[in-house]
Coordinates of C-alpha atoms and ligand atoms in Angstrom, one line a residue:
X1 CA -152.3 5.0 -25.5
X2 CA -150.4 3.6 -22.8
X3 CA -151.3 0.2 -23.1
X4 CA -150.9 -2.5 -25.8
X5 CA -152.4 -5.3 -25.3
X6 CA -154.9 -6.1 -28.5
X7 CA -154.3 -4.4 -31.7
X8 CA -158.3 -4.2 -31.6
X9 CA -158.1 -2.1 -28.9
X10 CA -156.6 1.0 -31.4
X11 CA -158.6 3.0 -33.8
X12 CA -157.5 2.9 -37.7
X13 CA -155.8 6.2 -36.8
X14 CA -153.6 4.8 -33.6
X15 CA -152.3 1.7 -36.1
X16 CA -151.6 4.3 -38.8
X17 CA -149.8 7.1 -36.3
X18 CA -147.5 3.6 -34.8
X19 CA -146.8 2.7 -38.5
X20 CA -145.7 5.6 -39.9
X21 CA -143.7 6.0 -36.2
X22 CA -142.2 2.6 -37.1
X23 CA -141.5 3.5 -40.0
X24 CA -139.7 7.1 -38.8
X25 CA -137.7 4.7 -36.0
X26 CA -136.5 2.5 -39.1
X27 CA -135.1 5.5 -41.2
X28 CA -133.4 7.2 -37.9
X29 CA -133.0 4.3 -35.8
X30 CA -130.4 5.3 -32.5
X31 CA -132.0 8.2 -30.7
X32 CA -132.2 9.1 -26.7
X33 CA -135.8 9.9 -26.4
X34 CA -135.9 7.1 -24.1
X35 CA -132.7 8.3 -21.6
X36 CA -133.6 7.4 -18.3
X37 CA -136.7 5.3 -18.8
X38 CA -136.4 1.7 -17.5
X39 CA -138.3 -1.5 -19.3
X40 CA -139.0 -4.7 -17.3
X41 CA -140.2 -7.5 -19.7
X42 CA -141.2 -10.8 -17.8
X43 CA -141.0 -13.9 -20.0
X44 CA -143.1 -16.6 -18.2
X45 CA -142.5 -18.7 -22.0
X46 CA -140.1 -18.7 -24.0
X47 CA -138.6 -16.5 -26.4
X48 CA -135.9 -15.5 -29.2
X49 CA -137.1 -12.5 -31.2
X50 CA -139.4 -10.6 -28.6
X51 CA -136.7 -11.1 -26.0
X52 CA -134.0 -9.4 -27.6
X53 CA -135.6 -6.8 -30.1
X54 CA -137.2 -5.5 -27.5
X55 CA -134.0 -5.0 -25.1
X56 CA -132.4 -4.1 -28.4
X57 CA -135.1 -1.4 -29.0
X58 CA -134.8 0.1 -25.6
X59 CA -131.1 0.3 -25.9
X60 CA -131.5 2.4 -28.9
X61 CA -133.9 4.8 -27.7
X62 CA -131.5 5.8 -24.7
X63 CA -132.9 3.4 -22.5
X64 CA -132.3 0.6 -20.5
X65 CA -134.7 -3.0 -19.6
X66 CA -134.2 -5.9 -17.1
X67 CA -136.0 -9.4 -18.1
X68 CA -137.1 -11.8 -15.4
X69 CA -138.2 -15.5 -16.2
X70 CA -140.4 -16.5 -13.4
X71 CA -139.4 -20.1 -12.7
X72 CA -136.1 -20.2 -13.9
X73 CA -133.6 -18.2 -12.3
X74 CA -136.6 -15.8 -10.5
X75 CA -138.9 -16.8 -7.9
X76 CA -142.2 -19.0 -10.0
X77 CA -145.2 -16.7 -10.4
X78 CA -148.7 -17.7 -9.4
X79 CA -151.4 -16.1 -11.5
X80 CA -154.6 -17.4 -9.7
X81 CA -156.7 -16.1 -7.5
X82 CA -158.0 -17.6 -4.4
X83 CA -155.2 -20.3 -4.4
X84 CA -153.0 -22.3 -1.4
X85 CA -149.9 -21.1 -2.5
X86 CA -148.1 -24.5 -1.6
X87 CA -147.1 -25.4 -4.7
X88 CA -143.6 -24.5 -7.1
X89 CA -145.0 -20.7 -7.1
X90 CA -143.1 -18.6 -4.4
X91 CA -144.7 -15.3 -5.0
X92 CA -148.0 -14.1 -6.0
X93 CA -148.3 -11.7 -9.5
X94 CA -150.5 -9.4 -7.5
X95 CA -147.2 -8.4 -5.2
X96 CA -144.6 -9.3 -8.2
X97 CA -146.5 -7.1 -10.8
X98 CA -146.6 -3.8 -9.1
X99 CA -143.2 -3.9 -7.4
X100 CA -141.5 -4.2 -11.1
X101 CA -143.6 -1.9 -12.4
X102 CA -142.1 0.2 -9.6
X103 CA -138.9 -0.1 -10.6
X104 CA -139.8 0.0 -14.3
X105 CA -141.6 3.1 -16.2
X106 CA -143.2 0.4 -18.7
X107 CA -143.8 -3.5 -18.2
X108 CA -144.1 -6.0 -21.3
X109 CA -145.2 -9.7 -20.5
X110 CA -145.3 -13.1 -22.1
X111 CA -147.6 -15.8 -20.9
X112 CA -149.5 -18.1 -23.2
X113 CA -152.2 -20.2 -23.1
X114 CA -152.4 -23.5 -20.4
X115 CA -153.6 -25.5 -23.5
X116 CA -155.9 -27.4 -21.0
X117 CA -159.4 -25.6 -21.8
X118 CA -160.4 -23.5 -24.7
X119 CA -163.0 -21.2 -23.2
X120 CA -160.3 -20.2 -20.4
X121 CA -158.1 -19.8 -22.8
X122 CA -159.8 -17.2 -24.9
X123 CA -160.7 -15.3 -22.0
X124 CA -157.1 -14.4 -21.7
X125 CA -157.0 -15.8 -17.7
X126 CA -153.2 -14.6 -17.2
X127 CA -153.0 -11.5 -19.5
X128 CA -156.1 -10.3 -17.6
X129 CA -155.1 -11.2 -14.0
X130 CA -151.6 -9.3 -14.8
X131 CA -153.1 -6.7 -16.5
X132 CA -155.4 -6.2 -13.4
X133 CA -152.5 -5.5 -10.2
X134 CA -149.5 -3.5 -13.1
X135 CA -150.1 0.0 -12.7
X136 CA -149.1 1.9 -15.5
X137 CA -147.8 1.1 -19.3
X138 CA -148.1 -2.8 -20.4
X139 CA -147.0 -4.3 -23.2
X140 CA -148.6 -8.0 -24.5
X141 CA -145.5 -9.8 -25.8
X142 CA -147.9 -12.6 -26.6
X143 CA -150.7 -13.8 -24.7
X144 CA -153.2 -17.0 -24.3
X145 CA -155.1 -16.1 -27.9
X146 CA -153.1 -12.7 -28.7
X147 CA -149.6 -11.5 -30.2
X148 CA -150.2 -7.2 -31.3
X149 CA -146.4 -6.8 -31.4
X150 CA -146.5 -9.8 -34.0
X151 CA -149.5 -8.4 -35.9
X152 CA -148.1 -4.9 -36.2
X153 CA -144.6 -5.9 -37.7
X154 CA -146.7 -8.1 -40.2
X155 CA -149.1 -5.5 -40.9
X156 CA -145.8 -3.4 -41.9
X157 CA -144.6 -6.2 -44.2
X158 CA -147.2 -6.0 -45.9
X159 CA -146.6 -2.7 -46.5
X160 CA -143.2 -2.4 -47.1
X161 CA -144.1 -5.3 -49.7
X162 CA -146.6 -3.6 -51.6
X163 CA -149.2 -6.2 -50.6
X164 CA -152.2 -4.3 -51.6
X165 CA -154.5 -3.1 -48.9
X166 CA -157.4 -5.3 -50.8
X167 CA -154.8 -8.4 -51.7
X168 CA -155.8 -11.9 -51.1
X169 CA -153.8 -13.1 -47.8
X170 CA -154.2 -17.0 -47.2
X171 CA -153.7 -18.4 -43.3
X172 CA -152.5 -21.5 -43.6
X173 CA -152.4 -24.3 -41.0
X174 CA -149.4 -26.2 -41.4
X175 CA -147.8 -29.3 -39.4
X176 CA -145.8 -29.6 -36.7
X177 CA -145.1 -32.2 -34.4
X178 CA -146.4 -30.3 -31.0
X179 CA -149.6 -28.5 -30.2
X180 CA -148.9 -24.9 -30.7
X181 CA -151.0 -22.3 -29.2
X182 CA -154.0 -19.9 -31.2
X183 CA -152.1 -17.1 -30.6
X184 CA -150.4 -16.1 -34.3
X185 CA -152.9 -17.4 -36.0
X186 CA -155.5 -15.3 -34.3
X187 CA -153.3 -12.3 -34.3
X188 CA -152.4 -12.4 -38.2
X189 CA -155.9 -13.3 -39.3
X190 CA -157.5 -10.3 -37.5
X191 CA -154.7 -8.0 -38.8
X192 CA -155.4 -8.8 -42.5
X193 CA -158.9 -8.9 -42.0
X194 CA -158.4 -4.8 -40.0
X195 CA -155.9 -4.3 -43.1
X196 CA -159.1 -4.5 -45.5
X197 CA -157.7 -7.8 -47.3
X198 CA -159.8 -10.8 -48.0
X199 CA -158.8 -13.3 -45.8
X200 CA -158.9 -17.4 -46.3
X201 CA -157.9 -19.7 -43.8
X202 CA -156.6 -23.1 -45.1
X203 CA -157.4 -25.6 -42.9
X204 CA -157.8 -29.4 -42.4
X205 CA -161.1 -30.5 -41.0
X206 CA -160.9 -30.8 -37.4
X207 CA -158.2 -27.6 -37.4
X208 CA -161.1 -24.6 -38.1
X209 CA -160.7 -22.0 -35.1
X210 CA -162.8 -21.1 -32.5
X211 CA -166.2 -19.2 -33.6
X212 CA -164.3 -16.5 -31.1
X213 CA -161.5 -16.0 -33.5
X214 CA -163.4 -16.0 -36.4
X215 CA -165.8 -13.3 -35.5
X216 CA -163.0 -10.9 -34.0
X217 CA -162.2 -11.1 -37.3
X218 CA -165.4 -10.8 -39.8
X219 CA -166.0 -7.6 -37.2
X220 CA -162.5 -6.6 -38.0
X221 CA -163.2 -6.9 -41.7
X222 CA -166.7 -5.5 -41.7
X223 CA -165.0 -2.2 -40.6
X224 CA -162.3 -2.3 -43.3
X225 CA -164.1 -3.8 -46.2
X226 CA -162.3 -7.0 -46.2
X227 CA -163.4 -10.8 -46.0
X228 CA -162.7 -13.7 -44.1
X229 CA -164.0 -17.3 -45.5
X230 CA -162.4 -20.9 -44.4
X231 CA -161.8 -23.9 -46.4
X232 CA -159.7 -27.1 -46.8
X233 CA -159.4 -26.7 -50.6
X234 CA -156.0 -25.8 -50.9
X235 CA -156.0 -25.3 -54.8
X236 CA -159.0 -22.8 -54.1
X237 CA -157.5 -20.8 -51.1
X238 CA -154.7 -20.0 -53.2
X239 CA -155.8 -19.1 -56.2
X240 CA -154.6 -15.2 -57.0
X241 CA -153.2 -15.1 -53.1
X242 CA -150.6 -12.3 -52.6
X243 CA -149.6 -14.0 -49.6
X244 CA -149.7 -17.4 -47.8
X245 CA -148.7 -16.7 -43.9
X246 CA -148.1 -20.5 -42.6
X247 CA -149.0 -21.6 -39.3
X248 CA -149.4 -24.7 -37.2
X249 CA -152.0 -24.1 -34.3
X250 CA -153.6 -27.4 -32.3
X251 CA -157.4 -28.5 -32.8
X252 CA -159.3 -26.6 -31.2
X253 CA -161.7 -29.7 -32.0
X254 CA -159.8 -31.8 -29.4
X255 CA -158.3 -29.2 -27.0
X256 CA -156.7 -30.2 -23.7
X257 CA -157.0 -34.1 -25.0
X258 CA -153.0 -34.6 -25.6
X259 CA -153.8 -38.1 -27.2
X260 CA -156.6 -37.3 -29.6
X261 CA -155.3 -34.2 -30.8
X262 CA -152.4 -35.4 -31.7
X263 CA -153.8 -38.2 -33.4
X264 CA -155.7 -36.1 -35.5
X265 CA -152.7 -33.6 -36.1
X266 CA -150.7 -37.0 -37.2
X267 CA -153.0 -37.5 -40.5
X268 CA -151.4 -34.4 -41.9
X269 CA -148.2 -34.2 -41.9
X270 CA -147.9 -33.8 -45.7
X271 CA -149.0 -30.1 -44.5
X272 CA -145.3 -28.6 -45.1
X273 CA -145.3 -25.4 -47.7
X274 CA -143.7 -26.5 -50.7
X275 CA -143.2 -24.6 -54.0
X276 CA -145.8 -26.6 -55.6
X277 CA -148.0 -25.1 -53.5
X278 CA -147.6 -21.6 -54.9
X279 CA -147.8 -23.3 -58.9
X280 CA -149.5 -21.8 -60.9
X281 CA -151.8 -19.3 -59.5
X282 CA -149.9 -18.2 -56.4
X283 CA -146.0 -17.9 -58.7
X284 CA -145.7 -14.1 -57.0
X285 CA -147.4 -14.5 -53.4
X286 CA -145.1 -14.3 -50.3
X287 CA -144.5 -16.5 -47.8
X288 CA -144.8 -15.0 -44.5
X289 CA -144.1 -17.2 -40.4
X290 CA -143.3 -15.6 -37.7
X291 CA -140.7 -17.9 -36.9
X292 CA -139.1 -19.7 -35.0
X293 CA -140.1 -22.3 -37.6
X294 CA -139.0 -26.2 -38.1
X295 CA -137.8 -26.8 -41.5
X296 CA -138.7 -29.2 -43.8
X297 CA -142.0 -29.9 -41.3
X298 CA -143.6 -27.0 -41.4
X299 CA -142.1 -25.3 -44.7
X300 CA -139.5 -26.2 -47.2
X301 CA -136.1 -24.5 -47.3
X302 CA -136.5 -24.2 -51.0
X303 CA -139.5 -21.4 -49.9
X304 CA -137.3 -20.5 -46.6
X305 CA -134.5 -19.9 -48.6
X306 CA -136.1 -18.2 -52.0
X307 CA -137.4 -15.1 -52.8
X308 CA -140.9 -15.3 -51.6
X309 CA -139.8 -15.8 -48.0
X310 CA -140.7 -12.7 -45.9
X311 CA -139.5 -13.7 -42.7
X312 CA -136.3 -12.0 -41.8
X313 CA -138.5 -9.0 -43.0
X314 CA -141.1 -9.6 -40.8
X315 CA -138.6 -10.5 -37.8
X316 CA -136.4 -7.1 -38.2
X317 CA -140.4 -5.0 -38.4
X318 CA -140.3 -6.3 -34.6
X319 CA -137.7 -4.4 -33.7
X320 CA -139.5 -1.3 -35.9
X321 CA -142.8 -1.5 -34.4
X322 CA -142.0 -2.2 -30.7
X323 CA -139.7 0.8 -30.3
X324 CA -142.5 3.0 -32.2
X325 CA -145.0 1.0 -29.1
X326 CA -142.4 2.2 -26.4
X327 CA -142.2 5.7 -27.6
X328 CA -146.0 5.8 -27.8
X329 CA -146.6 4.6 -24.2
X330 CA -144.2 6.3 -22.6
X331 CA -145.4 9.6 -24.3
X332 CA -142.7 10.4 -26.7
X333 CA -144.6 9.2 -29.7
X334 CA -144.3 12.1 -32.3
X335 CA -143.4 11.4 -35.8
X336 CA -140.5 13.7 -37.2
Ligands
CP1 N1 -142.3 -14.6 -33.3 C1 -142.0 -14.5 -32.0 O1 -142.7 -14.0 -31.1 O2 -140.7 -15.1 -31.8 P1 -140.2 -15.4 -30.3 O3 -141.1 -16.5 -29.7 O4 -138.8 -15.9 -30.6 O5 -140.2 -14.2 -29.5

C-alpha cells in the first residue's frame, strides 16, 4: 500500500494489519522508523485535528513535515484542467504536486467538495486531478465525498469500546447553521457498514444521501454481513443502538441552491443530541462526532460533557491510525 485514499480501496486484511499497527504505535508511541523521511501535507481547507496529529505523528516517528495552505500565505492552486489561468490561482497543481512530492517522500492533501454540483462532487474532481500529477505515496486528509483517516480512527473506537462487530451504529443528521459537506457522513457510514454492524441513518426528509453513498455502503455491508436501512423515525433508529455518531451534512435534495437548502435545513433545528434522545432504549450507546462540533446546536454539553461522549477518543485514534498509515506507505509497516 502506498496510497490511502478510500478505506474501500483495502482488503479486510490491510484494515486489520493498520489496526493492530495503530494499535502497536499507541502502546510504543516515540520511535525513529521514520528518521530522514519528509511529509508535505497541503491544506487547501481548513483544519485543527488532521493538521497537527499528523505533524505530531511524523515528529514521533523520527521524521519531519512541512504544510502549505494554497491561498493563504502560498501561491493559490488551480485544480482544473484546460483553464485561462487569469484568475486568484498563480500556479497550476500539475507543476505544484510533483515538485513537493519532490521534496517530500509522502504527500497528504485536503480539498473538499465545491458544494456547487453533486455529481461533480462525488466524482471526487480535485482528489482525482491531484492524485493524477503526485508521484509516489498520497494520503486523503479529507476529500469531496471521503475522509479514510477519519473512518479508520472511528473504526478503532469502536474497538477500543467494545462496540460489537454486529452492534447497531445510528448516523445521525443533526443541525447546524451552515451547509456542511458529505464527507463524514459518507466515510463513517461505509466504515460501520465494512465493520459488519447494522447501520441506520437518521434523517429528516429532504436530508437522505445520495443513491452513491448508500450503495458504497450496502456493498460494503454485503461483504461483512452488516445492514444499512434509512429512516426519519428517531424513536425506531435508536432503539437497542450501541452507538449514535451525529452529523450535520447539507441536502443533497437542494444542492448548490444556497437559499433553498437552507430553508429546508432551517425547519430542523430542534435536531441537537440531547439525553432524551438516548431514553430509554439507547441508556448505554455512545456518542461519537468527529469534531470540531458547535455546542448546544448540534449536540448538548450534557452528552459532550458525560460519559457516553467518545470524542476525545476518537480525536487521539487520529494520531494512532495516521502514524500506523505513514509507516505503511513508506514501507516500515511491520507490527512488533
Ligand atoms: N475531524 C477532522 O478532520 O478535524 P479537522 O477538520 O480539525 O482536521
Amino acid at each position: 500500500m502506498n496510497r490511502f485514499l478510500d478505506l474501500e480501496d483495502l482488503d479486510d486484511a490491510a484494515i486489520a494489519h493498520l489496526l493492530a499497527l495503530a494499535n502497536d504505535v499507541e502502546a510504543r508511541p516515540a520511535r525513529q522508523d521514520l528518521a530522514g523521511r519528509v511529509l508535505g501535507l497541503v491544506f487547501m481547507n481548513p483544519s485543527v485535528r488532521t493538521l497537527a496529529s499528523f505533524q505530531a505523528g511524523m515528529a514521533q516517528l523520527g521524521g519531519s513535515s512541512f504544510v502549505i495552505t494554497p491561498g493563504q500565505g502560498s501561491w493559490g492552486f488551480e485544480t482544473r484542467t484546460g483553464v485561462v489561468m487569469d484568475g486568484i490561482a498563480a500556479e497550476h497543481v500539475r507543476e505544484g504536486m510533483p515538485v513537493l512530492a519532490g521534496y517530500a517522500d509522502a504527500i497528504g492533501v485536503r480539498c473538499f467538495a465545491g458544494g456547487e454540483r453533486l455529481d461533480h462532487d462525488l466524482s471526487e474532481p480535485v482528489l482525482s486531478a491531484i492524485a493524477a500529477v503526485t508521484p509516489g505515496p498520497l494520503i486523503n486528509l479529507e476529500s469531496a465525498v471521503n475522509h479514510p483517516c477519519q473512518a479508520l480512527a472511528d473504526w478503532k473506537t469502536l474497538d477500543d469500546l467494545d462496540v460489537p462487530r454486529t452492534g447497531r451504529f445510528v448516523l445521525s443528521w443533526a443541525y447546524h447553521k451552515k451547509a456542511l459537506p458529505l464527507a463524514v457522513p459518507a466515510a463513517a457510514l461505509t466504515m460501520a457498514a465494512r465493520r459488519g454492524m447494522a447501520v441506520t441513518v437518521l434523517r429528516p426528509d429532504g436530508f437522505g444521501l445520495p443513491p452513491q453513498i448508500m450503495e458504497t455502503a450496502a456493498q460494503a455491508a454485503g461483504f461483512s454481513g452488516g445492514s444499512v436501512n434509512e429512516t426519519s423515525d428517531r424513536a425506531a433508529a435508536l432503539e437497542g443502538a450501541h452507538v449514535l455518531y451525529a452529523k450535520s451534512w447539507q441536502s443533497p435534495a437542494a444542492y448548490g441552491d444556497a437559499d433553498a437548502e437552507s430553508a429546508l435545513r432551517e425547519q430542523h433545528r430542534d435536531w441537537c443530541v440531547g439525553e432524551d434522545w438516548f431514553a430509554p432504549s439507547a441508556s448505554d450507546a455512545h456518542f461519537m462526532h468527529c469534531l470540531p462540533v458547535r455546542r448546544n446546536v448540534v449536540v448538548d454539553d450534557a452528552v459532550l460533557d458525560g460519559p457516553r461522549s467518545a470524542v476525545q477518543r476518537q480525536a487521539n485514534n487520529r494520531l494512532h491510525v495516521q502514524k500506523a498509515v505513514l509507516l505503511e506507505v513508506l514501507g516500515k509497516g511491520t507490527v512488533t
